[in-house]
Amino acid sequence: DGATQTFSSGDYSVDRTSEPGRVVLGFGNSWPSARAQPDAITITYVAGYGSVVTAVNATNVFTITAGGSTVRGFVIHDFAGRGISIAGGGGNRIAGNYIGTDVTGQVAMGNDWGVWIRASDPDNGIFTTGNVVDSNIVSASVATGVVISQAGTSHNVVTGNLIGTNADGTSALPNGNNG
């Protein structure tokens, strides 16, 4: 019918590690119905940075408020706010991102904060699956690299990441206050 539909962030993940990047349907979900014609589906996904604060979301790059979301394979830097903010739903995964560095993981380009899990949000993971490509780099934040705060924010796992270093783990790219 030509109507625009918004897909809940809990229904999909964005996999930027594939070439080209792709939107992956979440387990147990189905795509909305579409016309059987070329260019029936248009995906608009906005992420980036700019020299003018109003050019992008100046507070957080990714704000996750639904459960079961995945942020994978992004380079997130130079934001006046949090690179990734998780505040709801639980069961979210952060993997394979360069947070606070350039695309090589060698140059400090920090956000105010790296990753912030809050608001009674349980069972999230900032982790690697054992593959080096799935490790996050969380470095060069003005304040703190990883924050897990507020009552009820429990059973979160942070493992297999490089925090406060370059991508090789051989040089410091420290966060301002804490890991």
PDB file of C-alpha atoms in Angstrom:
ATOM      1  CA  ASP A   1       0.000   0.000   0.000  1.00  0.00           C
ATOM      2  CA  GLY A   2       3.041   2.275  -0.059  1.00  0.00           C
ATOM      3  CA  ALA A   3       2.870   3.038   3.675  1.00  0.00           C
ATOM      4  CA  THR A   4       6.105   3.568   5.603  1.00  0.00           C
ATOM      5  CA  GLN A   5       6.694   1.032   8.375  1.00  0.00           C
ATOM      6  CA  THR A   6       9.083   1.358  11.308  1.00  0.00           C
ATOM      7  CA  PHE A   7      10.719  -1.847  12.439  1.00  0.00           C
ATOM      8  CA  SER A   8      11.359  -2.182  16.208  1.00  0.00           C
ATOM      9  CA  SER A   9      15.081  -2.334  17.042  1.00  0.00           C
ATOM     10  CA  GLY A  10      14.452  -5.556  18.959  1.00  0.00           C
ATOM     11  CA  ASP A  11      13.375  -7.263  15.713  1.00  0.00           C
ATOM     12  CA  TYR A  12      16.702  -6.981  13.882  1.00  0.00           C
ATOM     13  CA  SER A  13      20.410  -6.321  14.213  1.00  0.00           C
ATOM     14  CA  VAL A  14      22.736  -4.362  11.961  1.00  0.00           C
ATOM     15  CA  ASP A  15      25.757  -6.406  10.862  1.00  0.00           C
ATOM     16  CA  ARG A  16      28.394  -4.057   9.545  1.00  0.00           C
ATOM     17  CA  THR A  17      31.077  -6.770   9.560  1.00  0.00           C
ATOM     18  CA  SER A  18      29.676  -8.254   6.346  1.00  0.00           C
ATOM     19  CA  GLU A  19      30.420  -6.596   3.010  1.00  0.00           C
ATOM     20  CA  PRO A  20      28.236  -4.790   2.313  1.00  0.00           C
ATOM     21  CA  GLY A  21      26.685  -4.232   5.737  1.00  0.00           C
ATOM     22  CA  ARG A  22      23.274  -5.765   6.196  1.00  0.00           C
ATOM     23  CA  VAL A  23      20.187  -5.774   8.392  1.00  0.00           C
ATOM     24  CA  VAL A  24      19.679  -9.233   9.911  1.00  0.00           C
ATOM     25  CA  LEU A  25      16.269 -10.413  11.046  1.00  0.00           C
ATOM     26  CA  GLY A  26      16.102 -11.396  14.711  1.00  0.00           C
ATOM     27  CA  PHE A  27      15.212 -14.942  15.733  1.00  0.00           C
ATOM     28  CA  GLY A  28      11.469 -15.593  15.652  1.00  0.00           C
ATOM     29  CA  ASN A  29      10.655 -12.389  13.748  1.00  0.00           C
ATOM     30  CA  SER A  30       9.362 -11.890  10.236  1.00  0.00           C
ATOM     31  CA  TRP A  31       9.826  -9.152   7.690  1.00  0.00           C
ATOM     32  CA  PRO A  32       6.882  -6.849   7.003  1.00  0.00           C
ATOM     33  CA  SER A  33       4.968  -7.634   3.815  1.00  0.00           C
ATOM     34  CA  ALA A  34       6.120  -5.703   0.763  1.00  0.00           C
ATOM     35  CA  ARG A  35       5.095  -5.188  -2.826  1.00  0.00           C
ATOM     36  CA  ALA A  36       6.600  -7.580  -5.348  1.00  0.00           C
ATOM     37  CA  GLN A  37       8.428  -4.908  -7.343  1.00  0.00           C
ATOM     38  CA  PRO A  38      11.965  -3.528  -7.577  1.00  0.00           C
ATOM     39  CA  ASP A  39      12.937  -1.059  -4.834  1.00  0.00           C
ATOM     40  CA  ALA A  40       9.861  -1.869  -2.736  1.00  0.00           C
ATOM     41  CA  ILE A  41      11.907  -1.657   0.465  1.00  0.00           C
ATOM     42  CA  THR A  42      14.077   1.276   1.487  1.00  0.00           C
ATOM     43  CA  ILE A  43      16.194   1.107   4.637  1.00  0.00           C
ATOM     44  CA  THR A  44      17.337   4.338   6.217  1.00  0.00           C
ATOM     45  CA  TYR A  45      19.906   3.948   8.977  1.00  0.00           C
ATOM     46  CA  VAL A  46      21.578   7.039  10.363  1.00  0.00           C
ATOM     47  CA  ALA A  47      24.933   7.004  12.154  1.00  0.00           C
ATOM     48  CA  GLY A  48      27.899   9.286  11.850  1.00  0.00           C
ATOM     49  CA  TYR A  49      29.528  12.392  13.178  1.00  0.00           C
ATOM     50  CA  GLY A  50      29.795  16.021  12.224  1.00  0.00           C
ATOM     51  CA  SER A  51      31.565  19.209  13.205  1.00  0.00           C
ATOM     52  CA  VAL A  52      28.294  20.850  14.214  1.00  0.00           C
ATOM     53  CA  VAL A  53      26.735  19.358  17.332  1.00  0.00           C
ATOM     54  CA  THR A  54      23.243  19.516  15.838  1.00  0.00           C
ATOM     55  CA  ALA A  55      24.385  17.535  12.780  1.00  0.00           C
ATOM     56  CA  VAL A  56      23.957  14.275  14.725  1.00  0.00           C
ATOM     57  CA  ASN A  57      22.471  12.957  17.945  1.00  0.00           C
ATOM     58  CA  ALA A  58      24.769  14.831  20.318  1.00  0.00           C
ATOM     59  CA  THR A  59      23.684  12.868  23.378  1.00  0.00           C
ATOM     60  CA  ASN A  60      24.174   9.236  22.333  1.00  0.00           C
ATOM     61  CA  VAL A  61      25.107   7.538  19.083  1.00  0.00           C
ATOM     62  CA  PHE A  62      23.151   4.360  19.798  1.00  0.00           C
ATOM     63  CA  THR A  63      20.417   4.356  22.446  1.00  0.00           C
ATOM     64  CA  ILE A  64      18.985   0.899  23.046  1.00  0.00           C
ATOM     65  CA  THR A  65      15.655   0.773  24.876  1.00  0.00           C
ATOM     66  CA  ALA A  66      14.394  -2.604  23.601  1.00  0.00           C
ATOM     67  CA  GLY A  67      15.714  -6.012  24.563  1.00  0.00           C
ATOM     68  CA  GLY A  68      17.617  -8.389  22.320  1.00  0.00           C
ATOM     69  CA  SER A  69      19.354  -5.727  20.210  1.00  0.00           C
ATOM     70  CA  THR A  70      22.873  -6.105  18.777  1.00  0.00           C
ATOM     71  CA  VAL A  71      25.359  -3.371  17.853  1.00  0.00           C
ATOM     72  CA  ARG A  72      28.173  -4.972  15.849  1.00  0.00           C
ATOM     73  CA  GLY A  73      30.987  -3.707  13.636  1.00  0.00           C
ATOM     74  CA  PHE A  74      30.739   0.081  14.021  1.00  0.00           C
ATOM     75  CA  VAL A  75      33.358   2.779  14.477  1.00  0.00           C
ATOM     76  CA  ILE A  76      31.896   5.249  16.992  1.00  0.00           C
ATOM     77  CA  HIS A  77      33.869   8.377  17.857  1.00  0.00           C
ATOM     78  CA  ASP A  78      33.851  12.138  18.489  1.00  0.00           C
ATOM     79  CA  PHE A  79      30.418  12.346  20.126  1.00  0.00           C
ATOM     80  CA  ALA A  80      29.474  14.684  22.973  1.00  0.00           C
ATOM     81  CA  GLY A  81      27.685  11.940  24.875  1.00  0.00           C
ATOM     82  CA  ARG A  82      27.678   8.159  25.069  1.00  0.00           C
ATOM     83  CA  GLY A  83      28.875   5.995  22.210  1.00  0.00           C
ATOM     84  CA  ILE A  84      26.327   3.351  23.221  1.00  0.00           C
ATOM     85  CA  SER A  85      23.640   3.776  25.888  1.00  0.00           C
ATOM     86  CA  ILE A  86      21.648   0.726  26.987  1.00  0.00           C
ATOM     87  CA  ALA A  87      18.582   1.544  29.068  1.00  0.00           C
ATOM     88  CA  GLY A  88      15.960  -1.127  28.783  1.00  0.00           C
ATOM     89  CA  GLY A  89      14.893  -4.566  27.764  1.00  0.00           C
ATOM     90  CA  GLY A  90      17.975  -6.586  28.678  1.00  0.00           C
ATOM     91  CA  GLY A  91      19.703  -9.246  26.629  1.00  0.00           C
ATOM     92  CA  ASN A  92      21.490  -6.744  24.365  1.00  0.00           C
ATOM     93  CA  ARG A  93      24.877  -7.477  22.776  1.00  0.00           C
ATOM     94  CA  ILE A  94      27.743  -5.143  21.886  1.00  0.00           C
ATOM     95  CA  ALA A  95      30.452  -6.821  19.797  1.00  0.00           C
ATOM     96  CA  GLY A  96      33.188  -5.964  17.305  1.00  0.00           C
ATOM     97  CA  ASN A  97      33.012  -2.170  17.633  1.00  0.00           C
ATOM     98  CA  TYR A  98      35.737   0.476  17.740  1.00  0.00           C
ATOM     99  CA  ILE A  99      34.423   2.925  20.337  1.00  0.00           C
ATOM    100  CA  GLY A 100      36.524   6.058  20.787  1.00  0.00           C
ATOM    101  CA  THR A 101      39.097   5.367  18.069  1.00  0.00           C
ATOM    102  CA  ASP A 102      39.454   5.767  14.327  1.00  0.00           C
ATOM    103  CA  VAL A 103      38.789   2.844  11.968  1.00  0.00           C
ATOM    104  CA  THR A 104      42.331   1.493  12.468  1.00  0.00           C
ATOM    105  CA  GLY A 105      41.958   1.433  16.246  1.00  0.00           C
ATOM    106  CA  GLN A 106      45.246   3.318  16.573  1.00  0.00           C
ATOM    107  CA  VAL A 107      44.145   6.975  16.882  1.00  0.00           C
ATOM    108  CA  ALA A 108      42.280   8.350  19.918  1.00  0.00           C
ATOM    109  CA  MET A 109      39.000  10.027  18.913  1.00  0.00           C
ATOM    110  CA  GLY A 110      37.003   9.657  22.114  1.00  0.00           C
ATOM    111  CA  ASN A 111      33.373  10.178  22.980  1.00  0.00           C
ATOM    112  CA  ASP A 112      32.427  11.658  26.348  1.00  0.00           C
ATOM    113  CA  TRP A 113      31.593   8.078  27.504  1.00  0.00           C
ATOM    114  CA  GLY A 114      32.098   4.761  25.742  1.00  0.00           C
ATOM    115  CA  VAL A 115      29.305   2.372  26.797  1.00  0.00           C
ATOM    116  CA  TRP A 116      26.733   3.039  29.538  1.00  0.00           C
ATOM    117  CA  ILE A 117      24.358   0.338  30.832  1.00  0.00           C
ATOM    118  CA  ARG A 118      21.779   1.741  33.244  1.00  0.00           C
ATOM    119  CA  ALA A 119      18.169   1.936  34.373  1.00  0.00           C
ATOM    120  CA  SER A 120      17.752  -1.529  35.900  1.00  0.00           C
ATOM    121  CA  ASP A 121      18.782  -3.210  32.660  1.00  0.00           C
ATOM    122  CA  PRO A 122      19.853  -6.856  33.217  1.00  0.00           C
ATOM    123  CA  ASP A 123      21.708  -9.496  31.236  1.00  0.00           C
ATOM    124  CA  ASN A 124      23.572  -7.428  28.638  1.00  0.00           C
ATOM    125  CA  GLY A 125      26.906  -8.385  27.132  1.00  0.00           C
ATOM    126  CA  ILE A 126      29.865  -6.306  26.027  1.00  0.00           C
ATOM    127  CA  PHE A 127      31.949  -9.203  24.941  1.00  0.00           C
ATOM    128  CA  THR A 128      33.739 -11.345  22.438  1.00  0.00           C
ATOM    129  CA  THR A 129      32.577 -14.745  21.258  1.00  0.00           C
ATOM    130  CA  GLY A 130      36.178 -15.914  21.138  1.00  0.00           C
ATOM    131  CA  ASN A 131      36.910 -14.448  17.718  1.00  0.00           C
ATOM    132  CA  VAL A 132      39.279 -11.488  17.730  1.00  0.00           C
ATOM    133  CA  VAL A 133      36.994  -9.663  15.305  1.00  0.00           C
ATOM    134  CA  ASP A 134      34.234  -9.679  17.949  1.00  0.00           C
ATOM    135  CA  SER A 135      36.276  -7.825  20.581  1.00  0.00           C
ATOM    136  CA  ASN A 136      35.286  -4.236  21.267  1.00  0.00           C
ATOM    137  CA  ILE A 137      37.817  -1.477  21.656  1.00  0.00           C
ATOM    138  CA  VAL A 138      36.563   1.058  24.200  1.00  0.00           C
ATOM    139  CA  SER A 139      39.168   3.788  24.518  1.00  0.00           C
ATOM    140  CA  ALA A 140      39.914   7.503  24.744  1.00  0.00           C
ATOM    141  CA  SER A 141      36.629   8.471  26.424  1.00  0.00           C
ATOM    142  CA  VAL A 142      36.699  11.902  28.039  1.00  0.00           C
ATOM    143  CA  ALA A 143      35.034  10.453  31.139  1.00  0.00           C
ATOM    144  CA  THR A 144      34.667   6.669  31.499  1.00  0.00           C
ATOM    145  CA  GLY A 145      34.978   3.798  29.012  1.00  0.00           C
ATOM    146  CA  VAL A 146      32.357   1.399  30.431  1.00  0.00           C
ATOM    147  CA  VAL A 147      29.743   2.341  33.063  1.00  0.00           C
ATOM    148  CA  ILE A 148      27.259  -0.092  34.627  1.00  0.00           C
ATOM    149  CA  SER A 149      25.073   1.809  37.060  1.00  0.00           C
ATOM    150  CA  GLN A 150      21.800   2.095  38.978  1.00  0.00           C
ATOM    151  CA  ALA A 151      19.995  -0.399  41.194  1.00  0.00           C
ATOM    152  CA  GLY A 152      18.751  -3.520  39.427  1.00  0.00           C
ATOM    153  CA  THR A 153      21.313  -3.307  36.637  1.00  0.00           C
ATOM    154  CA  SER A 154      22.545  -6.844  37.158  1.00  0.00           C
ATOM    155  CA  HIS A 155      24.072  -9.888  35.469  1.00  0.00           C
ATOM    156  CA  ASN A 156      25.834  -7.823  32.799  1.00  0.00           C
ATOM    157  CA  VAL A 157      29.025  -9.290  31.321  1.00  0.00           C
ATOM    158  CA  VAL A 158      32.074  -7.379  30.056  1.00  0.00           C
ATOM    159  CA  THR A 159      34.764  -9.734  28.773  1.00  0.00           C
ATOM    160  CA  GLY A 160      37.303 -10.111  25.962  1.00  0.00           C
ATOM    161  CA  ASN A 161      37.561  -6.390  25.153  1.00  0.00           C
ATOM    162  CA  LEU A 162      40.435  -3.951  24.832  1.00  0.00           C
ATOM    163  CA  ILE A 163      39.635  -1.073  27.183  1.00  0.00           C
ATOM    164  CA  GLY A 164      41.935   1.940  27.278  1.00  0.00           C
ATOM    165  CA  THR A 165      44.307   0.628  24.599  1.00  0.00           C
ATOM    166  CA  ASN A 166      44.767   0.633  20.838  1.00  0.00           C
ATOM    167  CA  ALA A 167      43.492  -2.240  18.661  1.00  0.00           C
ATOM    168  CA  ASP A 168      46.719  -4.211  19.132  1.00  0.00           C
ATOM    169  CA  GLY A 169      46.710  -3.774  22.894  1.00  0.00           C
ATOM    170  CA  THR A 170      50.276  -2.427  22.633  1.00  0.00           C
ATOM    171  CA  SER A 171      49.723   1.293  23.361  1.00  0.00           C
ATOM    172  CA  ALA A 172      47.556   3.173  25.834  1.00  0.00           C
ATOM    173  CA  LEU A 173      44.607   5.211  24.596  1.00  0.00           C
ATOM    174  CA  PRO A 174      43.341   5.837  28.127  1.00  0.00           C
ATOM    175  CA  ASN A 175      39.838   6.742  29.190  1.00  0.00           C
ATOM    176  CA  GLY A 176      39.688   9.908  31.283  1.00  0.00           C
ATOM    177  CA  ASN A 177      38.468   8.494  34.603  1.00  0.00           C
ATOM    178  CA  ASN A 178      38.024   4.718  34.637  1.00  0.00           C
ATOM    179  CA  GLY A 179      37.933   1.714  32.300  1.00  0.00           C
TER     180      GLY A 179
END
